[in-house]
Amino acid sequence: MRKLLQYYAPYKRLIGLAVICNLLMSVFMVISIPVLQPFLQILFNPGELKEPVGNNAQQGLEAKLNHFFSQLITDHGREDALLIVCVFLVITFLGKNIFRYLSMYYLAPVRNGIVRDLRQKLVAKTVALPLSYFSEERKGDLMSRVSADVQEVEWSIVSATVAVAREPIVILGSLIFMISVSPGLLVFVFGLMLFSGLIIAGVGRSLKKQSGEAQQKLGLIGSLLEETLGGLRIIKGFNAEKWQEERFARENDNYTSTLNKIYRRRDLASPLSEFLGIGAVSVLLWFGAKQVFSGEISAATFITFLYAFYNIIEPAKALSSASYGIKKGLGALERVEAVLNADLKIYSKDDALKVSSFEDKIVFKNVSFRYQNSEENALSNISFELKKGQTIALVGSSGAGKSTIADLLPRFFDVSEGQILIDGKDIRDLHLQDLRNLMGIVSQDAILFNDTVWNNISFSTIDILRESLTKKEIDEAIENAAIAANAHEFIEHLPQGYETNIGDRGGKLSGGQRQRLTIARALLKNPPILILDEATSALDSESEKLVQAALERLLENRTALVIAHRLSTVQYASEIIVLDSGQIAERGTHTELMKKSGIYKKLVELQAL
């Protein structure tokens, strides 16, 4: 519960107002209880008038109420007295329910706000986490934590806030009256409630663990569903629909089985607490009746005590259900906090250096790197210089380490050994956002979003543009970037032009069109350093020509690190570095490497076949 309390902190004022309303609701409810005692006693004995007597508080209160209602019946008769009491009861219950509603009114923003805050923190942490974190986690499981787990927190824990904030006050108010009526009976009731509470707690003890298991299995289902939707083309192409369906069914059945256990245990809360409550009432009737028969308390006092006890049963049941809900929800909260508490690993130091321009060169100095949970280096002792205005091409077979080098420059990962320097400064000493502002990235897998063409091109740059340009000038800048990327013509033929939604991951566009949009995005950002990761592979000849022409414009007067399987795209690079098993095998210009008759020449000859 301590972990949960931190999420309530921003809503202390609203919770305070809700507690005040609950206190007032409890006051109105408790006021209605003592009305019954003298009314029941005197209504059937109207001739019995009593003056206020008694030295202790309980006797004084009872005597005063007896006298007041005796006088009321004498002065107005039974029917008018009954009407007055009924009006009084209506007023008290009206007040009770007004403050009950106000309590719910103030708690609604608390419930919804906590869920909103959790989702926002999760997304903020997710985009801040390093790529290494996601290589160890299933995407579907992370999506489940953001959606299903947070929803479970809302259903199970935050919903219980209503009970926790209201019911104890109601119970306390009833107990105060009960102890004023008969301390002996109250001690007996406490014993019954303690016995019932221990039984309920024992039943719900394992609920938190089972809930955590269920949420993990739900995350696995989400991951399988994400894989299924993303791989439908392959699943259908290999006639693997039945195999994938059975794979999903196994995990779905496991989740359902765990969920059945949880619901059966959770649903036991209400009937068990009701049964124990009725059992307690029965024992209380037996014990209280003995006191009435012996003359220790009056029948009216005992009936009023029973009414007060009845007012405890429903709140106690609500607290019991809330206890089950909290235990179930804590399992989901732990999964949410596992993401929130994950180590960032890659972040800006407190004294990070600000940088706004690239002036001289990029230096890889004896760089080695190994991926998390891997014993072998992906890169070993990599050293090279990329001077301003130059282009270095990285080539090699799949798995040679080309993309790893490209990922190290913007600090998607940090080097295991060595340094990467920009203008003589270690990139780990630079402010992370400033470092990435120097770079534009165009990858083979064109990363686009389910939004308009306009928003995809202006992605992340729009706020900077708005600081210095008008809306018309921004539109012109976006159009010029699209023209330079050979994208303007096909954009104009889209149904709504630049305002056309391109679908999930740009699915409404061809591969070449998606690629040109990413180039337009990089052109609009106008970064001094470019990372082109296999930007022209997997395209048809016509699309490749258009993309290649766009890239040539993009590379003008810029510093670039280029990766390409199609070696024709890197022949004019300032230097070509050939990688093999994470090490530099060859380096030089295209002409120099062709003369060496080494790995590079073999790759060129293989592509020429």
Coordinates of C-alpha atoms in Angstrom, one line a residue:
M1 CA 0.0 0.0 0.0
R2 CA 2.9 2.3 0.6
K3 CA 3.8 2.2 -3.1
L4 CA 0.2 3.1 -4.0
L5 CA 0.1 6.1 -1.7
Q6 CA 2.6 8.1 -3.8
Y7 CA 0.1 8.2 -6.6
Y8 CA -2.5 9.8 -4.3
A9 CA -0.2 12.6 -3.3
P10 CA -1.2 15.1 -6.1
Y11 CA -4.9 14.7 -5.1
K12 CA -4.6 15.4 -1.4
R13 CA -7.1 18.3 -1.6
L14 CA -9.8 16.3 -3.4
I15 CA -9.3 13.3 -1.1
G16 CA -9.5 15.7 1.9
L17 CA -12.9 17.1 0.6
A18 CA -14.1 13.5 0.1
V19 CA -13.2 12.6 3.6
I20 CA -15.0 15.6 5.0
C21 CA -18.1 14.7 3.0
N22 CA -17.8 11.1 4.3
L23 CA -17.6 12.5 7.9
L24 CA -20.7 14.5 7.4
M25 CA -22.5 11.6 5.8
S26 CA -21.6 9.5 8.8
V27 CA -22.9 12.1 11.1
F28 CA -26.3 12.2 9.4
M29 CA -26.4 8.4 9.4
V30 CA -25.5 8.1 13.1
I31 CA -28.1 10.8 14.0
S32 CA -30.8 8.6 12.6
I33 CA -29.9 5.7 14.9
P34 CA -30.7 7.0 18.4
V35 CA -34.1 8.3 17.2
L36 CA -35.3 4.7 17.1
Q37 CA -34.5 3.8 20.7
P38 CA -36.8 6.2 22.7
F39 CA -39.4 6.2 19.9
L40 CA -39.8 2.4 20.0
Q41 CA -39.8 2.4 23.8
I42 CA -42.2 5.3 24.3
L43 CA -44.5 4.9 21.3
F44 CA -45.8 1.7 22.8
N45 CA -45.8 3.1 26.3
P46 CA -47.1 6.7 25.9
G47 CA -47.9 7.2 29.5
E48 CA -44.4 6.6 30.6
L49 CA -42.9 10.1 31.0
K50 CA -39.4 10.5 32.4
E51 CA -37.4 13.5 33.5
P52 CA -33.7 13.7 32.4
V53 CA -31.8 11.8 35.0
G54 CA -28.5 10.0 35.2
N55 CA -24.9 11.0 35.9
N56 CA -23.0 9.1 33.1
A57 CA -23.1 10.2 29.5
Q58 CA -25.0 7.1 28.3
Q59 CA -27.8 7.4 30.8
G60 CA -28.0 11.1 30.3
L61 CA -28.4 10.8 26.5
E62 CA -31.0 8.1 26.8
A63 CA -33.0 9.9 29.5
K64 CA -33.0 13.1 27.5
L65 CA -34.2 11.4 24.4
N66 CA -36.9 9.5 26.4
H67 CA -38.1 12.8 27.9
F68 CA -38.1 14.6 24.5
F69 CA -40.1 12.0 22.7
S70 CA -42.4 11.4 25.6
Q71 CA -43.2 15.1 25.7
L72 CA -43.6 15.1 21.9
I73 CA -46.2 12.2 22.0
T74 CA -48.0 13.9 24.9
D75 CA -48.2 17.3 23.2
H76 CA -49.0 16.1 19.6
G77 CA -50.4 12.6 19.9
R78 CA -49.0 9.5 18.4
E79 CA -49.8 10.2 14.7
D80 CA -48.3 13.7 14.7
A81 CA -45.2 12.4 16.6
L82 CA -44.8 9.7 14.1
L83 CA -45.0 12.2 11.3
I84 CA -42.4 14.4 12.9
V85 CA -40.1 11.5 13.4
C86 CA -40.6 10.4 9.7
V87 CA -39.8 13.9 8.5
F88 CA -36.7 13.9 10.7
L89 CA -35.6 10.6 9.2
V90 CA -36.2 11.8 5.6
I91 CA -34.0 14.9 6.4
T92 CA -31.2 12.8 7.9
F93 CA -31.2 10.4 5.0
L94 CA -31.3 13.2 2.5
G95 CA -28.3 14.8 4.1
K96 CA -26.5 11.4 4.2
N97 CA -27.0 10.8 0.5
I98 CA -26.2 14.4 -0.5
F99 CA -22.8 14.1 1.2
R100 CA -22.4 10.6 -0.2
Y101 CA -22.8 11.9 -3.7
L102 CA -20.4 14.8 -3.0
S103 CA -17.8 12.3 -1.8
M104 CA -18.1 10.3 -5.0
Y105 CA -18.0 13.6 -7.0
Y106 CA -14.6 14.6 -5.5
L107 CA -13.2 11.1 -5.8
A108 CA -14.0 10.7 -9.5
P109 CA -11.1 12.9 -10.6
V110 CA -8.8 11.0 -8.2
R111 CA -9.7 7.7 -9.7
N112 CA -9.4 8.8 -13.3
G113 CA -6.4 11.1 -12.6
I114 CA -4.3 8.3 -11.1
V115 CA -4.9 6.1 -14.1
R116 CA -4.0 9.0 -16.5
D117 CA -0.9 9.7 -14.5
L118 CA 0.2 6.0 -14.6
R119 CA -0.3 5.8 -18.3
Q120 CA 1.5 9.0 -18.9
K121 CA 4.5 8.0 -16.8
L122 CA 4.6 4.6 -18.5
V123 CA 4.7 6.1 -22.0
A124 CA 7.3 8.8 -20.9
K125 CA 9.5 6.1 -19.4
T126 CA 9.0 3.8 -22.4
V127 CA 10.3 6.4 -24.9
A128 CA 13.2 7.2 -22.5
L129 CA 14.4 3.6 -22.1
P130 CA 17.3 2.5 -24.2
L131 CA 16.9 0.1 -27.1
S132 CA 18.7 -2.6 -25.2
Y133 CA 15.7 -2.8 -22.8
F134 CA 13.3 -3.6 -25.7
S135 CA 15.6 -6.3 -27.0
E136 CA 14.9 -8.2 -23.8
E137 CA 11.2 -7.5 -23.6
R138 CA 8.2 -8.5 -25.7
K139 CA 6.5 -5.6 -27.4
G140 CA 3.0 -7.1 -26.7
D141 CA 3.8 -7.5 -23.0
L142 CA 4.8 -3.8 -22.8
M143 CA 1.5 -2.8 -24.5
S144 CA -0.4 -5.0 -22.0
R145 CA 1.3 -3.2 -19.1
V146 CA 0.3 0.2 -20.5
S147 CA -3.3 -0.8 -21.2
A148 CA -4.5 -3.9 -19.3
D149 CA -2.3 -3.6 -16.2
V150 CA -3.1 0.1 -15.7
Q151 CA -6.8 -0.7 -16.2
E152 CA -6.5 -3.4 -13.6
V153 CA -5.1 -0.9 -11.2
E154 CA -8.1 1.3 -11.9
W155 CA -10.6 -1.5 -11.5
S156 CA -9.1 -3.2 -8.5
I157 CA -7.2 -0.6 -6.5
V158 CA -8.5 2.9 -7.3
S159 CA -12.1 1.7 -7.2
A160 CA -11.4 0.4 -3.7
T161 CA -10.4 4.0 -2.8
V162 CA -14.1 4.8 -2.6
A163 CA -14.6 2.1 0.0
V164 CA -11.4 2.9 1.9
A165 CA -12.2 6.6 2.0
R166 CA -15.9 6.1 3.1
E167 CA -16.6 2.9 4.9
P168 CA -14.3 3.2 7.9
I169 CA -15.9 6.5 8.8
V170 CA -19.4 5.0 8.6
I171 CA -18.2 2.0 10.7
L172 CA -16.6 4.4 13.2
G173 CA -19.7 6.4 13.6
S174 CA -21.8 3.3 14.2
L175 CA -19.3 2.0 16.7
I176 CA -19.3 5.2 18.7
F177 CA -23.1 5.0 19.1
M178 CA -22.9 1.2 19.9
I179 CA -20.3 1.8 22.7
S180 CA -22.5 4.5 24.2
V181 CA -25.4 2.1 24.2
S182 CA -23.8 -1.2 25.4
P183 CA -20.0 -1.5 25.8
G184 CA -20.5 -5.2 26.7
L185 CA -22.3 -6.0 23.5
L186 CA -19.7 -4.1 21.5
V187 CA -16.9 -6.2 22.9
F188 CA -18.8 -9.3 21.9
V189 CA -19.3 -7.8 18.4
F190 CA -15.6 -7.0 18.1
G191 CA -14.7 -10.6 18.8
L192 CA -17.1 -11.8 16.1
M193 CA -15.7 -9.2 13.6
L194 CA -12.1 -10.2 14.4
F195 CA -12.9 -13.9 13.8
S196 CA -14.5 -13.1 10.5
G197 CA -11.7 -10.8 9.4
L198 CA -9.1 -13.5 10.0
I199 CA -11.0 -16.0 7.8
I200 CA -11.4 -13.5 5.0
A201 CA -7.8 -12.5 5.1
G202 CA -6.7 -16.2 4.9
V203 CA -8.8 -16.7 1.8
G204 CA -7.4 -13.7 0.0
R205 CA -3.8 -14.2 0.9
S206 CA -2.6 -15.7 -2.4
L207 CA -4.7 -13.4 -4.6
K208 CA -1.8 -10.9 -5.2
K209 CA 0.5 -13.6 -6.5
Q210 CA -2.1 -15.2 -8.7
S211 CA -3.0 -11.7 -10.1
G212 CA 0.6 -11.1 -11.1
E213 CA 0.8 -14.4 -12.9
A214 CA -2.5 -13.6 -14.7
Q215 CA -1.2 -10.2 -15.9
Q216 CA 2.1 -11.8 -17.2
K217 CA 0.0 -14.3 -19.2
L218 CA -2.1 -11.5 -20.5
G219 CA 1.0 -9.8 -21.6
L220 CA 2.1 -12.9 -23.5
I221 CA -1.2 -13.1 -25.2
G222 CA -0.8 -9.4 -26.3
S223 CA 2.7 -10.2 -27.6
L224 CA 1.4 -13.2 -29.6
L225 CA -1.4 -11.1 -31.0
E226 CA 1.0 -8.4 -32.1
E227 CA 3.2 -11.0 -33.7
T228 CA 0.2 -12.5 -35.5
L229 CA -1.0 -9.2 -36.9
G230 CA 2.5 -8.2 -38.0
G231 CA 3.3 -11.6 -39.6
L232 CA 0.0 -12.3 -41.4
R233 CA 1.6 -12.4 -44.8
I234 CA 4.1 -15.1 -43.7
I235 CA 1.5 -17.0 -41.7
K236 CA -0.8 -17.2 -44.8
G237 CA 2.1 -17.9 -47.2
F238 CA 3.2 -20.9 -45.2
N239 CA -0.4 -22.2 -44.5
A240 CA 0.4 -21.8 -40.8
E241 CA -3.0 -20.4 -39.7
K242 CA -3.9 -23.5 -37.8
W243 CA -0.4 -23.6 -36.1
Q244 CA -0.6 -20.0 -35.0
E245 CA -4.2 -20.4 -33.9
E246 CA -3.2 -23.4 -31.7
R247 CA -0.2 -21.5 -30.3
F248 CA -2.5 -18.7 -29.3
A249 CA -5.1 -21.1 -27.9
R250 CA -2.6 -22.7 -25.5
E251 CA -1.7 -19.3 -24.0
N252 CA -5.3 -18.1 -24.0
D253 CA -6.4 -21.3 -22.1
N254 CA -3.6 -20.9 -19.6
Y255 CA -4.6 -17.3 -19.0
T256 CA -8.3 -18.3 -18.7
S257 CA -7.5 -21.0 -16.2
T258 CA -5.5 -18.6 -14.0
L259 CA -8.3 -16.0 -14.3
N260 CA -10.9 -18.6 -13.2
K261 CA -9.0 -19.3 -10.0
I262 CA -8.7 -15.6 -9.3
Y263 CA -12.4 -14.8 -9.9
R264 CA -13.5 -17.9 -7.8
R265 CA -11.4 -16.7 -4.9
R266 CA -12.3 -13.0 -5.3
D267 CA -16.0 -13.8 -5.7
L268 CA -15.9 -15.7 -2.5
A269 CA -15.5 -12.4 -0.6
S270 CA -19.0 -11.1 -0.7
P271 CA -20.9 -14.3 0.1
L272 CA -18.4 -15.3 2.7
S273 CA -18.5 -11.9 4.4
E274 CA -22.4 -12.0 4.2
F275 CA -22.5 -15.5 5.7
L276 CA -20.1 -14.6 8.5
G277 CA -22.2 -11.4 9.0
I278 CA -25.4 -13.3 9.3
G279 CA -23.7 -15.8 11.6
A280 CA -22.5 -12.9 13.8
V281 CA -26.1 -11.4 13.8
S282 CA -27.5 -14.7 14.9
V283 CA -25.0 -15.1 17.7
L284 CA -25.6 -11.4 18.7
L285 CA -29.4 -12.0 18.8
W286 CA -28.9 -14.9 21.1
F287 CA -26.5 -13.1 23.4
G288 CA -28.4 -9.8 23.3
A289 CA -31.8 -11.5 24.0
K290 CA -30.3 -13.1 27.1
Q291 CA -29.3 -9.6 28.3
V292 CA -32.9 -8.3 27.6
F293 CA -34.4 -11.3 29.4
S294 CA -32.2 -10.6 32.4
G295 CA -33.0 -6.9 32.4
E296 CA -29.5 -5.7 31.7
I297 CA -30.7 -3.7 28.7
S298 CA -34.1 -2.7 27.4
A299 CA -35.7 -4.3 24.3
A300 CA -35.7 -0.8 22.6
T301 CA -32.0 -0.4 23.3
F302 CA -31.2 -3.8 21.9
I303 CA -33.2 -3.2 18.7
T304 CA -31.4 0.1 18.2
F305 CA -28.1 -1.6 18.8
L306 CA -29.0 -4.2 16.1
Y307 CA -29.9 -1.4 13.7
A308 CA -26.5 0.2 14.3
F309 CA -24.8 -3.2 13.8
Y310 CA -26.7 -3.6 10.6
N311 CA -25.2 -0.3 9.4
I312 CA -21.8 -1.9 9.9
I313 CA -22.4 -5.0 7.8
E314 CA -22.6 -3.4 4.3
P315 CA -19.5 -1.2 4.9
A316 CA -17.6 -4.2 6.2
K317 CA -18.6 -6.2 3.1
A318 CA -17.4 -3.3 1.0
L319 CA -14.1 -3.2 2.8
S320 CA -13.7 -7.0 2.4
S321 CA -14.2 -6.7 -1.4
A322 CA -11.9 -3.7 -1.4
S323 CA -9.2 -5.8 0.3
Y324 CA -9.5 -8.5 -2.3
G325 CA -9.4 -5.9 -5.1
I326 CA -6.3 -4.2 -3.7
K327 CA -4.5 -7.5 -3.4
K328 CA -5.4 -8.4 -7.0
G329 CA -4.5 -4.9 -8.3
L330 CA -1.1 -4.8 -6.5
G331 CA 0.0 -7.6 -8.8
A332 CA -0.7 -5.4 -11.8
L333 CA 0.9 -2.4 -10.1
E334 CA 4.1 -4.3 -9.6
R335 CA 4.3 -5.0 -13.3
V336 CA 3.7 -1.4 -14.1
E337 CA 6.4 -0.3 -11.6
A338 CA 8.8 -2.8 -13.1
V339 CA 8.8 -0.6 -16.2
L340 CA 8.7 2.7 -14.2
N341 CA 11.7 1.6 -12.1
A342 CA 13.8 0.2 -15.0
D343 CA 17.3 1.5 -15.2
L344 CA 17.6 4.2 -18.0
K345 CA 21.3 3.4 -18.5
I346 CA 21.6 6.0 -21.3
Y347 CA 20.9 9.5 -20.1
S348 CA 22.4 13.0 -19.9
K349 CA 24.8 13.7 -17.0
D350 CA 23.9 16.4 -14.6
D351 CA 26.8 18.5 -15.9
A352 CA 26.3 17.5 -19.6
L353 CA 27.7 19.8 -22.2
K354 CA 25.4 21.8 -24.4
V355 CA 26.1 21.6 -28.1
S356 CA 24.3 23.2 -31.0
S357 CA 26.6 22.7 -34.0
F358 CA 29.1 20.3 -35.6
E359 CA 32.4 21.9 -36.6
D360 CA 35.2 19.5 -37.2
K361 CA 35.0 15.7 -37.1
I362 CA 33.6 12.5 -35.6
V363 CA 36.1 10.0 -34.2
F364 CA 35.6 6.4 -33.3
K365 CA 38.6 5.6 -31.0
N366 CA 39.2 1.9 -30.2
V367 CA 35.5 1.2 -29.9
S368 CA 34.3 -2.2 -28.7
F369 CA 30.8 -3.2 -28.0
R370 CA 28.8 -6.2 -26.8
Y371 CA 25.1 -6.5 -26.4
Q372 CA 23.4 -7.1 -23.1
N373 CA 23.6 -10.8 -21.9
S374 CA 26.1 -11.6 -24.7
E375 CA 29.6 -12.9 -24.0
E376 CA 31.0 -12.0 -27.4
N377 CA 31.8 -8.6 -28.8
A378 CA 29.6 -7.3 -31.7
L379 CA 32.4 -4.8 -32.4
S380 CA 36.1 -5.0 -31.6
N381 CA 38.6 -2.2 -31.6
I382 CA 36.9 0.0 -34.3
S383 CA 38.8 3.2 -35.1
F384 CA 38.1 5.8 -37.9
E385 CA 37.6 9.5 -38.4
L386 CA 34.7 11.1 -40.3
K387 CA 35.5 14.7 -41.1
K388 CA 32.9 17.4 -41.7
G389 CA 31.6 17.2 -45.2
Q390 CA 32.8 13.7 -45.8
T391 CA 30.9 10.4 -46.4
I392 CA 32.0 7.1 -44.9
A393 CA 30.3 4.0 -46.1
L394 CA 30.1 0.8 -44.0
V395 CA 29.8 -2.4 -46.0
G396 CA 30.0 -6.1 -45.1
S397 CA 27.9 -9.2 -44.8
S398 CA 24.9 -9.4 -42.6
G399 CA 25.9 -9.4 -38.9
A400 CA 29.2 -7.8 -39.6
G401 CA 28.4 -4.8 -37.3
K402 CA 27.4 -2.0 -39.7
S403 CA 24.1 -1.2 -38.0
T404 CA 25.7 -1.5 -34.6
I405 CA 28.1 1.3 -35.4
A406 CA 25.2 3.4 -36.7
D407 CA 23.4 2.9 -33.4
L408 CA 26.3 3.9 -31.3
L409 CA 26.7 7.4 -32.8
P410 CA 23.3 8.7 -31.5
R411 CA 23.8 6.8 -28.3
F412 CA 21.0 4.2 -28.8
F413 CA 23.6 2.1 -27.1
D414 CA 26.8 3.1 -25.2
V415 CA 30.2 1.7 -26.1
S416 CA 31.6 -1.1 -23.9
E417 CA 35.2 0.1 -24.4
G418 CA 36.8 3.1 -26.2
Q419 CA 35.3 6.5 -27.1
I420 CA 33.2 8.2 -29.7
L421 CA 34.2 11.9 -30.0
I422 CA 32.4 14.8 -31.7
D423 CA 34.6 17.8 -32.1
G424 CA 36.9 16.4 -29.5
K425 CA 34.2 15.8 -26.9
D426 CA 33.1 12.3 -25.7
I427 CA 29.4 11.9 -26.8
R428 CA 28.6 10.6 -23.3
D429 CA 29.5 14.0 -21.9
L430 CA 27.1 15.8 -24.3
H431 CA 23.5 16.5 -23.5
L432 CA 21.6 13.6 -25.1
Q433 CA 18.9 15.7 -26.8
D434 CA 21.5 18.1 -28.2
L435 CA 23.5 15.2 -29.6
R436 CA 20.6 13.7 -31.4
N437 CA 19.5 17.2 -32.7
L438 CA 22.7 17.1 -34.7
M439 CA 21.6 14.0 -36.6
G440 CA 19.1 12.8 -39.1
I441 CA 18.3 9.2 -39.6
V442 CA 17.0 7.4 -42.7
S443 CA 16.7 3.6 -42.4
Q444 CA 15.7 0.8 -44.7
D445 CA 12.5 0.2 -42.7
A446 CA 10.8 3.5 -43.2
I447 CA 9.4 4.4 -39.8
L448 CA 6.2 6.3 -40.4
F449 CA 3.2 7.0 -38.2
N450 CA -0.6 6.6 -38.6
D451 CA -1.1 10.3 -39.4
T452 CA -1.1 12.7 -42.3
V453 CA 1.7 13.2 -44.8
W454 CA 2.2 16.7 -43.5
N455 CA 2.6 15.5 -39.9
N456 CA 5.0 12.7 -40.8
I457 CA 7.3 15.1 -42.7
S458 CA 7.2 17.7 -40.0
F459 CA 7.6 15.1 -37.2
S460 CA 9.7 16.5 -34.3
T461 CA 10.7 19.6 -36.3
I462 CA 7.4 21.5 -36.2
D463 CA 7.9 23.1 -32.8
I464 CA 11.3 24.5 -33.9
L465 CA 9.8 25.8 -37.2
R466 CA 6.9 27.5 -35.4
E467 CA 9.4 29.6 -33.4
S468 CA 10.6 31.4 -36.5
L469 CA 8.2 30.8 -39.4
T470 CA 4.6 31.5 -40.2
K471 CA 2.1 28.7 -41.1
K472 CA 2.5 29.6 -44.8
E473 CA 6.3 29.5 -44.6
I474 CA 6.1 26.1 -42.8
D475 CA 3.9 24.7 -45.5
E476 CA 6.4 26.0 -48.1
A477 CA 9.3 24.4 -46.2
I478 CA 7.5 21.0 -46.0
E479 CA 6.7 21.2 -49.7
N480 CA 10.3 22.1 -50.7
A481 CA 11.5 19.1 -48.6
A482 CA 9.1 16.8 -50.4
I483 CA 10.2 18.2 -53.8
A484 CA 13.8 17.6 -53.0
A485 CA 13.0 14.0 -51.9
N486 CA 11.1 13.3 -55.1
A487 CA 7.9 12.9 -53.1
H488 CA 5.9 16.0 -54.0
E489 CA 4.4 14.5 -57.2
F490 CA 2.9 11.4 -55.6
I491 CA 1.7 13.3 -52.6
E492 CA -0.2 15.7 -54.9
H493 CA -2.0 12.6 -56.3
L494 CA -3.2 11.4 -52.9
P495 CA -6.9 12.0 -52.1
Q496 CA -6.2 14.9 -49.7
G497 CA -2.7 15.7 -50.7
Y498 CA -0.5 16.5 -47.7
E499 CA -3.5 16.0 -45.4
T500 CA -3.9 12.4 -46.5
N501 CA -3.7 9.8 -43.7
I502 CA -1.1 7.2 -44.7
G503 CA -2.3 4.4 -42.4
D504 CA -0.5 2.3 -39.8
R505 CA 3.2 2.5 -40.5
G506 CA 2.5 4.1 -43.8
G507 CA 0.7 1.0 -45.1
K508 CA -1.3 2.9 -47.7
L509 CA 2.0 3.8 -49.5
S510 CA 4.5 1.8 -51.5
G511 CA 7.9 1.0 -50.2
G512 CA 9.6 3.7 -52.3
Q513 CA 7.0 6.3 -51.4
R514 CA 7.5 5.6 -47.7
Q515 CA 11.3 5.8 -48.1
R516 CA 11.0 9.2 -49.9
L517 CA 8.8 10.5 -47.0
T518 CA 11.6 9.7 -44.5
I519 CA 14.1 11.5 -46.7
A520 CA 11.8 14.5 -46.9
R521 CA 11.6 14.4 -43.1
A522 CA 15.4 14.4 -42.8
L523 CA 15.7 17.2 -45.4
L524 CA 13.2 19.3 -43.4
K525 CA 15.2 18.8 -40.2
N526 CA 18.4 19.8 -42.1
P527 CA 20.9 18.1 -39.7
P528 CA 24.6 18.5 -40.1
I529 CA 25.2 14.7 -39.6
L530 CA 23.2 12.0 -41.5
I531 CA 23.0 8.3 -40.7
L532 CA 21.7 6.4 -43.8
D533 CA 21.1 2.8 -42.7
E534 CA 20.7 0.6 -45.8
A535 CA 18.5 3.3 -47.3
T536 CA 18.2 2.0 -50.8
S537 CA 17.8 -1.8 -50.4
A538 CA 14.6 -3.7 -51.0
L539 CA 13.3 -1.2 -53.7
D540 CA 12.4 -1.7 -57.3
S541 CA 14.7 -0.1 -59.9
E542 CA 12.5 2.9 -60.6
S543 CA 12.0 3.6 -56.9
E544 CA 15.7 3.2 -56.2
K545 CA 16.5 5.8 -58.9
L546 CA 14.1 8.3 -57.3
V547 CA 15.4 7.6 -53.8
Q548 CA 19.0 7.7 -54.9
A549 CA 18.5 11.1 -56.5
A550 CA 16.8 12.3 -53.3
L551 CA 19.7 11.0 -51.2
E552 CA 22.3 12.8 -53.4
R553 CA 20.5 16.1 -52.6
L554 CA 20.3 15.1 -49.0
L555 CA 24.1 14.4 -48.8
E556 CA 25.1 17.7 -50.3
N557 CA 27.3 19.7 -47.9
R558 CA 26.6 17.2 -45.1
T559 CA 28.6 14.6 -43.1
A560 CA 27.2 11.2 -43.6
L561 CA 27.6 7.6 -42.3
V562 CA 26.1 5.4 -44.9
I563 CA 25.2 1.7 -44.8
A564 CA 24.1 -0.1 -48.0
H565 CA 23.9 -3.6 -49.3
R566 CA 23.8 -2.2 -52.9
L567 CA 27.4 -1.2 -53.2
S568 CA 26.7 1.0 -56.3
T569 CA 25.2 3.6 -53.9
V570 CA 28.5 4.0 -52.0
Q571 CA 31.1 4.1 -54.7
Y572 CA 31.7 7.8 -54.4
A573 CA 32.1 7.8 -50.6
S574 CA 35.2 9.5 -49.2
E575 CA 36.1 6.2 -47.5
I576 CA 34.7 2.7 -47.5
I577 CA 35.1 0.6 -44.4
V578 CA 34.7 -3.1 -44.8
L579 CA 33.6 -4.9 -41.7
D580 CA 33.9 -8.6 -41.0
S581 CA 32.8 -10.3 -37.7
G582 CA 32.8 -6.9 -35.9
Q583 CA 36.2 -5.9 -37.0
I584 CA 37.6 -3.6 -39.8
A585 CA 38.9 -5.9 -42.5
E586 CA 39.6 -3.4 -45.2
R587 CA 39.3 0.4 -45.8
G588 CA 39.9 2.8 -48.6
T589 CA 38.1 4.3 -51.6
H590 CA 36.2 2.2 -54.1
T591 CA 39.1 2.2 -56.6
E592 CA 41.7 1.3 -53.9
L593 CA 39.6 -1.6 -52.6
M594 CA 38.9 -3.0 -56.0
K595 CA 42.6 -3.2 -56.6
K596 CA 43.2 -5.2 -53.4
S597 CA 41.0 -8.1 -54.6
G598 CA 39.8 -8.6 -51.1
I599 CA 36.4 -8.9 -49.4
Y600 CA 35.0 -5.7 -50.9
K601 CA 35.8 -6.8 -54.5
K602 CA 34.1 -10.2 -53.9
L603 CA 31.0 -8.4 -52.6
V604 CA 30.9 -6.1 -55.7
E605 CA 31.4 -9.1 -58.1
L606 CA 28.6 -11.1 -56.3
Q607 CA 26.2 -8.2 -56.7
A608 CA 27.2 -7.8 -60.4
L609 CA 26.0 -11.4 -61.1

